[in-house]
Coordinates of C-alpha atoms in Angstrom, one line a residue:
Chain A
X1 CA -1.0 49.4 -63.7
X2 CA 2.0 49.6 -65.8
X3 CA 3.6 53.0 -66.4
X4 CA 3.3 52.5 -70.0
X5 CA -0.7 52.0 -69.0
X6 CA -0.3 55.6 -66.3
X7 CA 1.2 57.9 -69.2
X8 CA -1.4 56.7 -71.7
X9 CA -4.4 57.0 -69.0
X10 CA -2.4 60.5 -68.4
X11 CA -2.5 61.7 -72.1
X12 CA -6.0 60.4 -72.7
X13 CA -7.0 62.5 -69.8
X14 CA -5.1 65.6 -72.2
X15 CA -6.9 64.7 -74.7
X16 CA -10.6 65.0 -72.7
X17 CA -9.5 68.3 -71.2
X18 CA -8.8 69.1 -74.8
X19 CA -12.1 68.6 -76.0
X20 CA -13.4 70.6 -72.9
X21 CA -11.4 73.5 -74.2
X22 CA -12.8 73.2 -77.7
X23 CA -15.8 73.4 -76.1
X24 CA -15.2 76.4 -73.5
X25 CA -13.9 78.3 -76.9
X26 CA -16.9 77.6 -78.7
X27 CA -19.1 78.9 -76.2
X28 CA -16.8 82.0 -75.4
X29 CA -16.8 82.4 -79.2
X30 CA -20.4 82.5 -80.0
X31 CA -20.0 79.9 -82.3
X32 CA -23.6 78.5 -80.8
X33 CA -25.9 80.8 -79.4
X34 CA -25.6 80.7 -75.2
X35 CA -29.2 79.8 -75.1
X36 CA -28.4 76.6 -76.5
X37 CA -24.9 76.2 -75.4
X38 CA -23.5 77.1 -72.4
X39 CA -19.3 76.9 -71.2
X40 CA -18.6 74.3 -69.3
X41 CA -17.6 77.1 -67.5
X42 CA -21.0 78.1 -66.9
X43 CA -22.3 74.2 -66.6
X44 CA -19.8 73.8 -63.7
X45 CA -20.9 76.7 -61.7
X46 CA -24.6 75.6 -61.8
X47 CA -23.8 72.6 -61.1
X48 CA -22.0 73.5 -57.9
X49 CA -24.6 76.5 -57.2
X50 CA -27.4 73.5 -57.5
X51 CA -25.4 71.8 -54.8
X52 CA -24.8 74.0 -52.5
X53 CA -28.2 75.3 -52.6
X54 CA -29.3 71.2 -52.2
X55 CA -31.8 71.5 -55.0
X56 CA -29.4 69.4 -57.1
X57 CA -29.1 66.8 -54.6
X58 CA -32.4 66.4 -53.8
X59 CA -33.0 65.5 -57.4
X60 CA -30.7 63.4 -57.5
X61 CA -31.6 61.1 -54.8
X62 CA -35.0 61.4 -55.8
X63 CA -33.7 59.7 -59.2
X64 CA -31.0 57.2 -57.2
X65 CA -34.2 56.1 -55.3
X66 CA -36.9 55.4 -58.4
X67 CA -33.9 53.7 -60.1
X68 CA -33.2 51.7 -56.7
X69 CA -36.7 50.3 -56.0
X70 CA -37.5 49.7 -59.1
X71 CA -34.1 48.0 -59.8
X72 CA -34.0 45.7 -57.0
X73 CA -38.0 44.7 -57.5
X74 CA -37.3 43.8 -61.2
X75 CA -34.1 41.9 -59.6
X76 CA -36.1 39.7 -57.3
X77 CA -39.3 39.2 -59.3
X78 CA -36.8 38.4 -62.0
X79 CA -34.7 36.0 -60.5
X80 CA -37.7 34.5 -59.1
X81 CA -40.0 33.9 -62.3
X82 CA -36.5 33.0 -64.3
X83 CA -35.6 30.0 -61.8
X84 CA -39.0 29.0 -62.0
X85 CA -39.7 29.4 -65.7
X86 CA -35.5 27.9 -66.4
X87 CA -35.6 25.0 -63.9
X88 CA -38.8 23.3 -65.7
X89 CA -38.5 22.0 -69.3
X90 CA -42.4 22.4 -69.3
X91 CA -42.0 25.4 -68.3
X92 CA -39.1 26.6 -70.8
X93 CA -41.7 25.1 -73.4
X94 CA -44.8 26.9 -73.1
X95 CA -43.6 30.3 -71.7
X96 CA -40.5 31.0 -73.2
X97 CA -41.9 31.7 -76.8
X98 CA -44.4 33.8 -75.5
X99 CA -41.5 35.7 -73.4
X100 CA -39.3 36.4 -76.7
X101 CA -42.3 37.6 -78.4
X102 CA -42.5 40.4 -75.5
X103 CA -38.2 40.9 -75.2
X104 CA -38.4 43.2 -78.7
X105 CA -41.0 45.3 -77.0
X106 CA -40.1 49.2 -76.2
X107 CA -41.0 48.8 -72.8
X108 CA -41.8 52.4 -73.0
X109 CA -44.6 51.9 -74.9
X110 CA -46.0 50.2 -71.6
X111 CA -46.1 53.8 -69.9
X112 CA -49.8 55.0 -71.3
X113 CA -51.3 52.0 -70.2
X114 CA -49.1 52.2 -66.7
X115 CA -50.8 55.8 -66.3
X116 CA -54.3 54.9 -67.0
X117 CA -53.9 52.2 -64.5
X118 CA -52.2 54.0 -61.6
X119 CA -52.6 57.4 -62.4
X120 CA -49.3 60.1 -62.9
X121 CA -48.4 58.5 -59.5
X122 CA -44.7 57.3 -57.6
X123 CA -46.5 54.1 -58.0
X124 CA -46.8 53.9 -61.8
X125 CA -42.9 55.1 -62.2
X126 CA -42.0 51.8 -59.9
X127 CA -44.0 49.6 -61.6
X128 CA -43.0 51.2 -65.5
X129 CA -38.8 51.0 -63.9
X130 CA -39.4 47.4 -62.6
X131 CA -41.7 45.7 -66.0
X132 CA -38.9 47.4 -68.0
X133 CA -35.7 45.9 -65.8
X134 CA -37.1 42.6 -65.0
X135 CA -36.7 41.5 -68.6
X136 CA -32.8 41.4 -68.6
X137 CA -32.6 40.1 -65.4
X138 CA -35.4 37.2 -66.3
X139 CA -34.3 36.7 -69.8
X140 CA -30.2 35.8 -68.2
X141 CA -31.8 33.5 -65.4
X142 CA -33.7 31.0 -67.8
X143 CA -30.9 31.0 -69.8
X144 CA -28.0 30.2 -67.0
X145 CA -30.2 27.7 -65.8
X146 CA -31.3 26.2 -68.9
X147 CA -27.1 26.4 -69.5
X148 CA -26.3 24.0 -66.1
X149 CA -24.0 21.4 -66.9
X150 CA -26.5 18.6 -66.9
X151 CA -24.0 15.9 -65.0
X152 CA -24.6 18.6 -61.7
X153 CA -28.3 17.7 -62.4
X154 CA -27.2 14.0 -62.4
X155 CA -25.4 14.4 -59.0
X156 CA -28.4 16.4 -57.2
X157 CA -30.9 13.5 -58.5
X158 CA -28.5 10.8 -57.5
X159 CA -28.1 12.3 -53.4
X160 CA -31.9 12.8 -53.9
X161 CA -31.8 16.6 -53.1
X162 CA -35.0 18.2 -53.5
X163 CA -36.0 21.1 -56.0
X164 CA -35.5 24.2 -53.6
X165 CA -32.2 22.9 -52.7
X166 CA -31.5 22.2 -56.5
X167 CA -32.0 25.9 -57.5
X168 CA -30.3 27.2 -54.3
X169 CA -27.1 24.7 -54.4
X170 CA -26.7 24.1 -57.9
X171 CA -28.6 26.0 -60.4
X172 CA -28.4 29.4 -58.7
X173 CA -24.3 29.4 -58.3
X174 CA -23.7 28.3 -61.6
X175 CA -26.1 30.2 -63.3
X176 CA -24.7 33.7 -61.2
X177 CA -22.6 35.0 -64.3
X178 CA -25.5 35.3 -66.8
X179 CA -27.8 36.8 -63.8
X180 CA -25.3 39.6 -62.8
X181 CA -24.6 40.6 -66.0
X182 CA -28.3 40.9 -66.7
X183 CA -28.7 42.8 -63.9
X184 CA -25.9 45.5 -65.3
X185 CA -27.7 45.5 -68.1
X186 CA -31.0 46.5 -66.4
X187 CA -29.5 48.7 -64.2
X188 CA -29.3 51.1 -67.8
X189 CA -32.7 50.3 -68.2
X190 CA -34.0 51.3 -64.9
X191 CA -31.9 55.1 -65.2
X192 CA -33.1 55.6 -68.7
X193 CA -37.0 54.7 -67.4
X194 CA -37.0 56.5 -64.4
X195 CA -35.8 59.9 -66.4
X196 CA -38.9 59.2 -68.7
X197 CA -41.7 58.9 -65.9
X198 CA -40.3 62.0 -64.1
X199 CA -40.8 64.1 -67.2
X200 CA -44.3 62.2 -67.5
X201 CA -45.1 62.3 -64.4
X202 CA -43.0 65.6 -62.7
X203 CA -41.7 63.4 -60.2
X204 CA -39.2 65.3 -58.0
X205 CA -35.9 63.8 -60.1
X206 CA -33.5 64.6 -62.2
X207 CA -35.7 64.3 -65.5
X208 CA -37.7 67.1 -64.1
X209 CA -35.2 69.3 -63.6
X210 CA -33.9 69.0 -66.6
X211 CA -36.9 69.3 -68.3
X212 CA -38.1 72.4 -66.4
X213 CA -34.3 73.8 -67.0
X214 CA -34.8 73.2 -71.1
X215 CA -38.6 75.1 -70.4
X216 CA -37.0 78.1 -69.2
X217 CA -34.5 78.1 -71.1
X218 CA -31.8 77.7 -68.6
X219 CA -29.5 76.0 -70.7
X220 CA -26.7 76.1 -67.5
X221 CA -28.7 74.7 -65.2
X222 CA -29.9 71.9 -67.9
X223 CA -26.5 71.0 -68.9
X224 CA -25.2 70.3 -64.8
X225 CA -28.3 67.9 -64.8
X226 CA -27.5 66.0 -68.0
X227 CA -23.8 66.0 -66.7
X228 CA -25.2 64.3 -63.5
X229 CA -26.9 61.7 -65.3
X230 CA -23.7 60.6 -67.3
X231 CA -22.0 60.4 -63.8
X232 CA -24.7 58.5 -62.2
X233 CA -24.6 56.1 -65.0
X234 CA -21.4 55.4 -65.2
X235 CA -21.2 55.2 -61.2
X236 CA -23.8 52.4 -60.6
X237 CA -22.5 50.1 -63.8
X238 CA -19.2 50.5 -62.0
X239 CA -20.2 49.5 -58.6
X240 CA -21.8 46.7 -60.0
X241 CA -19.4 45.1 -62.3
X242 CA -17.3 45.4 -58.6
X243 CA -19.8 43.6 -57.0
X244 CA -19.7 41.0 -60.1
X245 CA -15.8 40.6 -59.9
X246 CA -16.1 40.1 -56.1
X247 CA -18.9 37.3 -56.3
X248 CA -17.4 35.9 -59.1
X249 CA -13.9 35.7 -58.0
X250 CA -14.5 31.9 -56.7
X251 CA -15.3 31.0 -60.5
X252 CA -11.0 32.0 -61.2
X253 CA -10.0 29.5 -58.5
X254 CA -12.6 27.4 -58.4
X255 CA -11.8 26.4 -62.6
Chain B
X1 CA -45.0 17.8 -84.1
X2 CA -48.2 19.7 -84.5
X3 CA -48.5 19.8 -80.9
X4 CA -45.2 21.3 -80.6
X5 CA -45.6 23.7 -83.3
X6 CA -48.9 25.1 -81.4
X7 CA -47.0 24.7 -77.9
X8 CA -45.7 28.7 -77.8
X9 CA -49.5 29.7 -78.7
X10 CA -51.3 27.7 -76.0
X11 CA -50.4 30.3 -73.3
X12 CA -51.0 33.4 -75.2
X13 CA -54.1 32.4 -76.8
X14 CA -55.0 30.9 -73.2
X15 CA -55.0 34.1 -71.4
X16 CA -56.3 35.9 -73.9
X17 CA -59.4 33.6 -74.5
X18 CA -59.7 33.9 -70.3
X19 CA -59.6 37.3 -70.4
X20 CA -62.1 38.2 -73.2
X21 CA -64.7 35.9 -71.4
X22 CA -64.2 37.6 -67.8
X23 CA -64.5 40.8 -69.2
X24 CA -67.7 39.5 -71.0
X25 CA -69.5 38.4 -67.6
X26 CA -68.4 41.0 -65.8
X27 CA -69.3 43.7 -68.6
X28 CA -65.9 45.4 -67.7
X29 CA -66.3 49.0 -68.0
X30 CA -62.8 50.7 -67.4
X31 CA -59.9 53.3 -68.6
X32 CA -56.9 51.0 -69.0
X33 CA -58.2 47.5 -70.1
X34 CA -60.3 46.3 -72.9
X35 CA -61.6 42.6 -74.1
X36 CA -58.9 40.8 -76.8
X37 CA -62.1 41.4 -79.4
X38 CA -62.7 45.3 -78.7
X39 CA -58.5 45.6 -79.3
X40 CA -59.1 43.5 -82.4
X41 CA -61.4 45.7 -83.4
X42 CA -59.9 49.3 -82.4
X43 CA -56.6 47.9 -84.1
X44 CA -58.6 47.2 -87.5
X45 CA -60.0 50.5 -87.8
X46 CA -57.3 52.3 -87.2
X47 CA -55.2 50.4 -89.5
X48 CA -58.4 51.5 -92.1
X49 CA -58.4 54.5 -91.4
X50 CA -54.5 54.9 -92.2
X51 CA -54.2 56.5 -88.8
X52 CA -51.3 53.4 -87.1
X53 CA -49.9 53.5 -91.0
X54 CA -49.1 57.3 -90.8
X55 CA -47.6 56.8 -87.3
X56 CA -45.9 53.9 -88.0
X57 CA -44.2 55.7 -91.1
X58 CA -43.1 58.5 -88.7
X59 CA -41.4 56.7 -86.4
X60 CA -39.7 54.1 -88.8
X61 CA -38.6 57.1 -90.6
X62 CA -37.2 58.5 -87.3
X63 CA -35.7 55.2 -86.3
X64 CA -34.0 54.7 -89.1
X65 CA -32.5 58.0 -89.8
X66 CA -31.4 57.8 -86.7
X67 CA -30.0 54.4 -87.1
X68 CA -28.3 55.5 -90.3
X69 CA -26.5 58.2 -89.0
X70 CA -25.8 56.9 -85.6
X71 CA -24.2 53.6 -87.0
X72 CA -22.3 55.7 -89.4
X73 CA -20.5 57.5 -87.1
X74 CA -19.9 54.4 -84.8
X75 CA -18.7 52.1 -87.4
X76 CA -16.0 55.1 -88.6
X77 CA -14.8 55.5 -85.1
X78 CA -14.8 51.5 -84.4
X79 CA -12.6 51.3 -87.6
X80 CA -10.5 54.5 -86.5
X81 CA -10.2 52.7 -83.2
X82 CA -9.5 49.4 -84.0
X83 CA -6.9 49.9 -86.4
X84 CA -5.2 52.7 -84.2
X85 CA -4.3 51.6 -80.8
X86 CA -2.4 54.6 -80.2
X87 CA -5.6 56.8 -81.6
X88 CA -8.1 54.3 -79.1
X89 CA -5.8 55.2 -75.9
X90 CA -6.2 58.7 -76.3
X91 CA -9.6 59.2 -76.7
X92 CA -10.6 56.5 -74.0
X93 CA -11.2 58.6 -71.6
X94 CA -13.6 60.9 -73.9
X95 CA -15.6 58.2 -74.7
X96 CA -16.2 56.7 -71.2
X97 CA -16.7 60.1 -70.0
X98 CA -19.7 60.8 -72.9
X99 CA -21.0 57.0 -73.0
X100 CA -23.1 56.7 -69.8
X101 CA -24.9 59.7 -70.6
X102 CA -28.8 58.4 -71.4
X103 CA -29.7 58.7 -74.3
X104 CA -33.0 59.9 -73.3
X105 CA -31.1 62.8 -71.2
X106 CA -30.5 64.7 -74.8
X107 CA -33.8 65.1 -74.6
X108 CA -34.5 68.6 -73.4
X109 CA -31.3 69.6 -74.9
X110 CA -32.3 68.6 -78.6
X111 CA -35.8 70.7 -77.9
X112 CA -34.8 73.8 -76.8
X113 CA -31.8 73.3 -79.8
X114 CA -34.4 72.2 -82.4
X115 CA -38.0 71.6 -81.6
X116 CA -40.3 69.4 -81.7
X117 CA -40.3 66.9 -84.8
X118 CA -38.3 64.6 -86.4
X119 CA -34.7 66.3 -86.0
X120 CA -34.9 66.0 -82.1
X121 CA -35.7 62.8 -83.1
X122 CA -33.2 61.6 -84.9
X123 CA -30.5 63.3 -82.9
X124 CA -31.0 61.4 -79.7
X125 CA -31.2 58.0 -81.9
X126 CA -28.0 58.3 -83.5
X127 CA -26.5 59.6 -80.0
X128 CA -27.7 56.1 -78.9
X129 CA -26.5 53.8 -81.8
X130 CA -23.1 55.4 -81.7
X131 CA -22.1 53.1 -79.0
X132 CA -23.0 49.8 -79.4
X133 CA -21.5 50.2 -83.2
X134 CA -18.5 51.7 -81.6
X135 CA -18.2 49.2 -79.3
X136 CA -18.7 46.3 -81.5
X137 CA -17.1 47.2 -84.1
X138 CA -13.5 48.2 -82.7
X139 CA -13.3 44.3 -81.1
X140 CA -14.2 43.3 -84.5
X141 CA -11.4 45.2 -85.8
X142 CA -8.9 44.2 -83.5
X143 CA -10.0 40.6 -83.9
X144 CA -9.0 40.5 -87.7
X145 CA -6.6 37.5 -88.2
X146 CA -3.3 39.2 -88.3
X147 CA -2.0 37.3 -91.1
X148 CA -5.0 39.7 -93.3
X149 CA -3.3 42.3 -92.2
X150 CA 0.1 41.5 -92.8
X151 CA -1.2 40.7 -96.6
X152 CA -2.4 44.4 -96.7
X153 CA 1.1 45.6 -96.0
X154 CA 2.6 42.9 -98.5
X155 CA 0.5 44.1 -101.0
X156 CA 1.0 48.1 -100.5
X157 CA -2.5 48.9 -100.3
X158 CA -2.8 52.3 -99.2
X159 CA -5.2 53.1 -95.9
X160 CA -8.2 53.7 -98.1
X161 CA -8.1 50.7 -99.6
X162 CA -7.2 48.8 -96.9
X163 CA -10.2 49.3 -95.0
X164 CA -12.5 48.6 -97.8
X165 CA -10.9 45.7 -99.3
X166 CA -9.4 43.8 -95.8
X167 CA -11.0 45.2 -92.5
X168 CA -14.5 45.8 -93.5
X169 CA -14.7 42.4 -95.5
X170 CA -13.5 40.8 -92.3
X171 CA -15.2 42.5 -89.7
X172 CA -18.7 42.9 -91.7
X173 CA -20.2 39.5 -90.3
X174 CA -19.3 40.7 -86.3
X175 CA -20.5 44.4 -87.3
X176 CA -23.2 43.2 -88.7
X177 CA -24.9 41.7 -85.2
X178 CA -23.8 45.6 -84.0
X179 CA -26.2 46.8 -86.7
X180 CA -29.3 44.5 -85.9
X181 CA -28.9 45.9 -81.7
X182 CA -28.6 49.5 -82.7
X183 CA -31.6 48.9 -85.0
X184 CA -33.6 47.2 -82.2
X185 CA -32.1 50.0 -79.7
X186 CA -33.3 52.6 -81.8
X187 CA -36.8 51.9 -82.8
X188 CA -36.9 51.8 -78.6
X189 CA -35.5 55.3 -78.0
X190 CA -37.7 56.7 -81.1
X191 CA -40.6 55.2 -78.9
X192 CA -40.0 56.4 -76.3
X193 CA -39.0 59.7 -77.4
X194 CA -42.3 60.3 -78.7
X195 CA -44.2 59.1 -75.4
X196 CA -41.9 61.3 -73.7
X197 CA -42.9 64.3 -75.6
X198 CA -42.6 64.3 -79.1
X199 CA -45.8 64.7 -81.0
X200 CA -45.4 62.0 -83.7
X201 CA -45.7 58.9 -84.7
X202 CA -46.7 55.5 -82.5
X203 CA -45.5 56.8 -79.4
X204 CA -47.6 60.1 -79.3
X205 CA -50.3 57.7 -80.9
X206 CA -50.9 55.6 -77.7
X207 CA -50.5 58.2 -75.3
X208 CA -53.0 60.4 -77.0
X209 CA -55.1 57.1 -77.2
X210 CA -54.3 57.2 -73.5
X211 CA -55.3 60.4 -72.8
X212 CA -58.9 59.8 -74.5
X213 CA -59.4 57.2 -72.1
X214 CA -59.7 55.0 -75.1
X215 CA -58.1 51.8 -73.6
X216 CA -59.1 49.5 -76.7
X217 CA -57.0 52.2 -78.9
X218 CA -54.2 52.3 -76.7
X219 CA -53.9 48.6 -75.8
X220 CA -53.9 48.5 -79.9
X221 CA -51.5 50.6 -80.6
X222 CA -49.3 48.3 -77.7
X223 CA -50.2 45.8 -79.6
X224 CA -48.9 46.7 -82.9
X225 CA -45.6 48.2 -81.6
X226 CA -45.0 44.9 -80.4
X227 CA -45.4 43.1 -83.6
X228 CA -43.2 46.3 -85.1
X229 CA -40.2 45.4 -82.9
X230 CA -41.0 41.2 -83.0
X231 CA -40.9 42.0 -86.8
X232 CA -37.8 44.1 -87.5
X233 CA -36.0 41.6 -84.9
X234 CA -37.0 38.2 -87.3
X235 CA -36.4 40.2 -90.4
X236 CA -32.4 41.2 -89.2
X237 CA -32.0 37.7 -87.8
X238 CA -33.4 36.4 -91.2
X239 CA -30.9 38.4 -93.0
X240 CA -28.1 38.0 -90.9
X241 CA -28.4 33.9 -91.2
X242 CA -29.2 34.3 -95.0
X243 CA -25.8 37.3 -95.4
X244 CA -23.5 35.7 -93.1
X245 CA -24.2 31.8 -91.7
X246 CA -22.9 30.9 -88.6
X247 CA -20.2 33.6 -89.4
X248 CA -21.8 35.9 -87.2
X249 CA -23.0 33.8 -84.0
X250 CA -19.6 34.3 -82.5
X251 CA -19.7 37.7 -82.3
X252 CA -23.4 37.4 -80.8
X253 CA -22.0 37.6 -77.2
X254 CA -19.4 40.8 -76.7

């Protein structure tokens, strides 16, 4: 970085603590009634009571792991069914419409019928996380491998390579950008989903503590969680767009 | 060419036609699935009996209330942003810090702040079309050709004018694919907002169709929200060709 770049980063930084300020003031000031609004004063301290007492972590693991399972699942299943459905032009033709039909869906919406098949279960929040993540993910895969540069299709046929080693050569590599990106966009998906089927479903996470927090109206306590969440999204897209650069970095040289 | 026009209905209609015949011989009795034909026929009454209109009206009202205001406020700061470089550095830290937050995270904050209904509502819609507006638009912004905006200053136009004659003109077929995500992102939080726990519209409509154990009502009502979002998406895609051309296809891909 530039020191231009460091004293701009530095007086953005003003600026948020700023804001924080504002806010500290309006709480201190009554502007909002505490029940609503706490200080981040307040916020800070339940959020490091709620650590120390390990309730907070617990929660938060409990949410790291729905997100997780039912992240990686839809990745798999995703990848799977899109190099399957992208590699065949038969394929492309009679599934793909019926796949765009489902991509404007709320995926949401497929909760009730998740319940009344599962039950209010651990079971039902996987399988609600994963059916709403695996559309990125699946959606990104046809289309990188419906985007292969048709001459590496020409080379593969010409040293007579067979379909598996197609995909896992050719297709797979070059379709790697639109996959990864589909995966950080699923990873928003997955946090957003698993939030939903813990208030559903109570299941020990963050969604239910925030949710029991709003209940009683502790508005401190609610605030840490909602604080958590922010940092828990903004710390998985992060490690993945690291992971991205890093398996990507052969594209730079390799172009 | 009829055959490829009926291609994308073979599966579908396939599985379906599958489906309704299993469940036939096997005289399916159960909680979470029901024949194509007892859907067909749930979905018909309660579009009769005004029930899925009602809901639907809620949570299009919601969603796009939500989407109004939301986009409002997103397109004002992408403009503020994009013109102002200095103004965008400052408050980049603000914004990463606030973006990440799920939107469905508002949720208990917007109950115990205002209830159940539509405010709640719309509140955690517009918190999640903010962004994607924001985002959007600033690029669009800062991807003006310069030369527009070396015009502007030619001609004295003052900052008001500026914006409303030069940058939105410019920008508007770019901001315009902004508005068709936040609209699709939004009818999805207002879903799921009322599954969650608001008691209105289409959401609290299937899981109270749930809850009966009245799987032909609820597999309706999934039914129909399907053909709500499939609809809204044609219709924005319709008017963004008919607005805007291929003006806008570059901008399809931030």
């Amino acid at each position: 970085m530039s020191r231009a770049a460091i004293l701009w980063r530095i007086a953005s930084i003003l600026v948020a603590a700023g804001f924080i300020a504002a806010w500290q003031l309006v709480a201190d000031l009554r502007l909002v009634s505490p029940v609503f609004l706490p200080g981040p004063d307040r916020a800070w301290a339940a959020l490091v009571r709620g650590f120390s007492s390990g309730d907070l972590a617990s929660k938060l693991i409990g949410t790291l792991e729905h997100m997780a399972y039912g992240w990686l699942a839809a990745s798999i299943a995703g990848i799977a069914l899109g190099a399957l459905i992208g590699s065949s032009r038969m394929m492309r033709a009679y599934v793909a419409p019926s796949l765009e039909f489902l991509r404007p869906l709320p995926v949401s919406a497929i909760i009730p019928v998740a319940i009344a098949m599962l039950g209010l279960t651990q079971g039902m929040a996987l399988f609600v996380i994963a059916f709403g993540a695996i559309w990125p993910i699946m959606l990104a895969t046809i289309h990188g491998f419906a985007a292969v540069e048709p001459r590496l299709y020409e080379v593969a046929r010409s040293l007579q390579m067979s379909r598996g080693a197609v995909i896992g050569k050719i297709a797979l590599p070059s379709a790697l950008p639109d996959i990864l990106a589909g995966m950080r966009l699923s990873l928003t998906v997955a946090l957003i989903l698993s939030v939903v089927c813990e208030i559903l479903a109570g299941l020990d996470g963050l969604g239910q503590w925030v949710l029991l927090s709003a209940r009683a109206f502790r508005s401190a306590d609610l605030f840490a969680g909602v604080i958590l969440l922010g940092v828990t999204g903004y710390l998985t897209s992060i490690a993945v767009s690291l992971v991205e650069q890093r398996m990507l970095a052969w594209q730079s040289t390799a172009r | 060419m009829s055959l490829d026009r009926a291609r994308p209905l073979l599966l579908p209609l396939t599985l379906m036609l599958a489906f309704e015949l299993w469940a036939r011989f096997t005289h399916l009795q159960s909680d979470s699935l029901a024949p194509p034909s007892a859907i067909f026929a749930a979905l018909t009454a309660a579009l009769t009996d005004l029930s899925i209109p009602t809901a639907t009206r809620d949570t299009l009202f919601a969603a796009f209330s939500g989407l109004a205001i939301g986009s409002a406020i997103g397109l004002s700061l992408g403009i503020a942003f994009g013109i102002s470089r200095p103004l965008d550095r400052l408050m980049e830290v603000t914004v990463e810090a606030i973006r990440p937050i799920p939107s469905i995270a508002l949720l208990p904050i917007t109950l115990i702040a205002l209830g159940f209904g539509y405010r709640m509502e719309i509140v955690i819609v517009a918190f999640a079309c903010i962004w994607p507006m924001l985002i959007m638009t600033r690029s669009a912004v800062r991807g003006i050709e310069p030369r527009l905006m070396e015009v502007s200053r030619a001609l004295r136009l003052g900052a008001a004018q500026r914006i409303a004659k030069i940058v939105i003109p410019a920008a508007l077929p770019r901001i315009f694919v902004a508005f068709r995500l936040s609209a699709g992102i939004a009818l999805i939080v207002a879903v799921t907002v009322e599954i969650a726990i608001n008691p209105i519209g289409l959401g609290a409509g299937i899981m109270l169709a749930q809850q009966a154990l009245r799987a032909d009502l609820m597999l309706a009502y999934l039914l129909w929200i399907g053909v709500i979002g499939y609809a809204l998406n044609l219709l924005l895609i319709a008017a963004q060709r008919r607005l805007f051309g291929r003006a806008a296809l570059t901008g399809d891909n931030p």
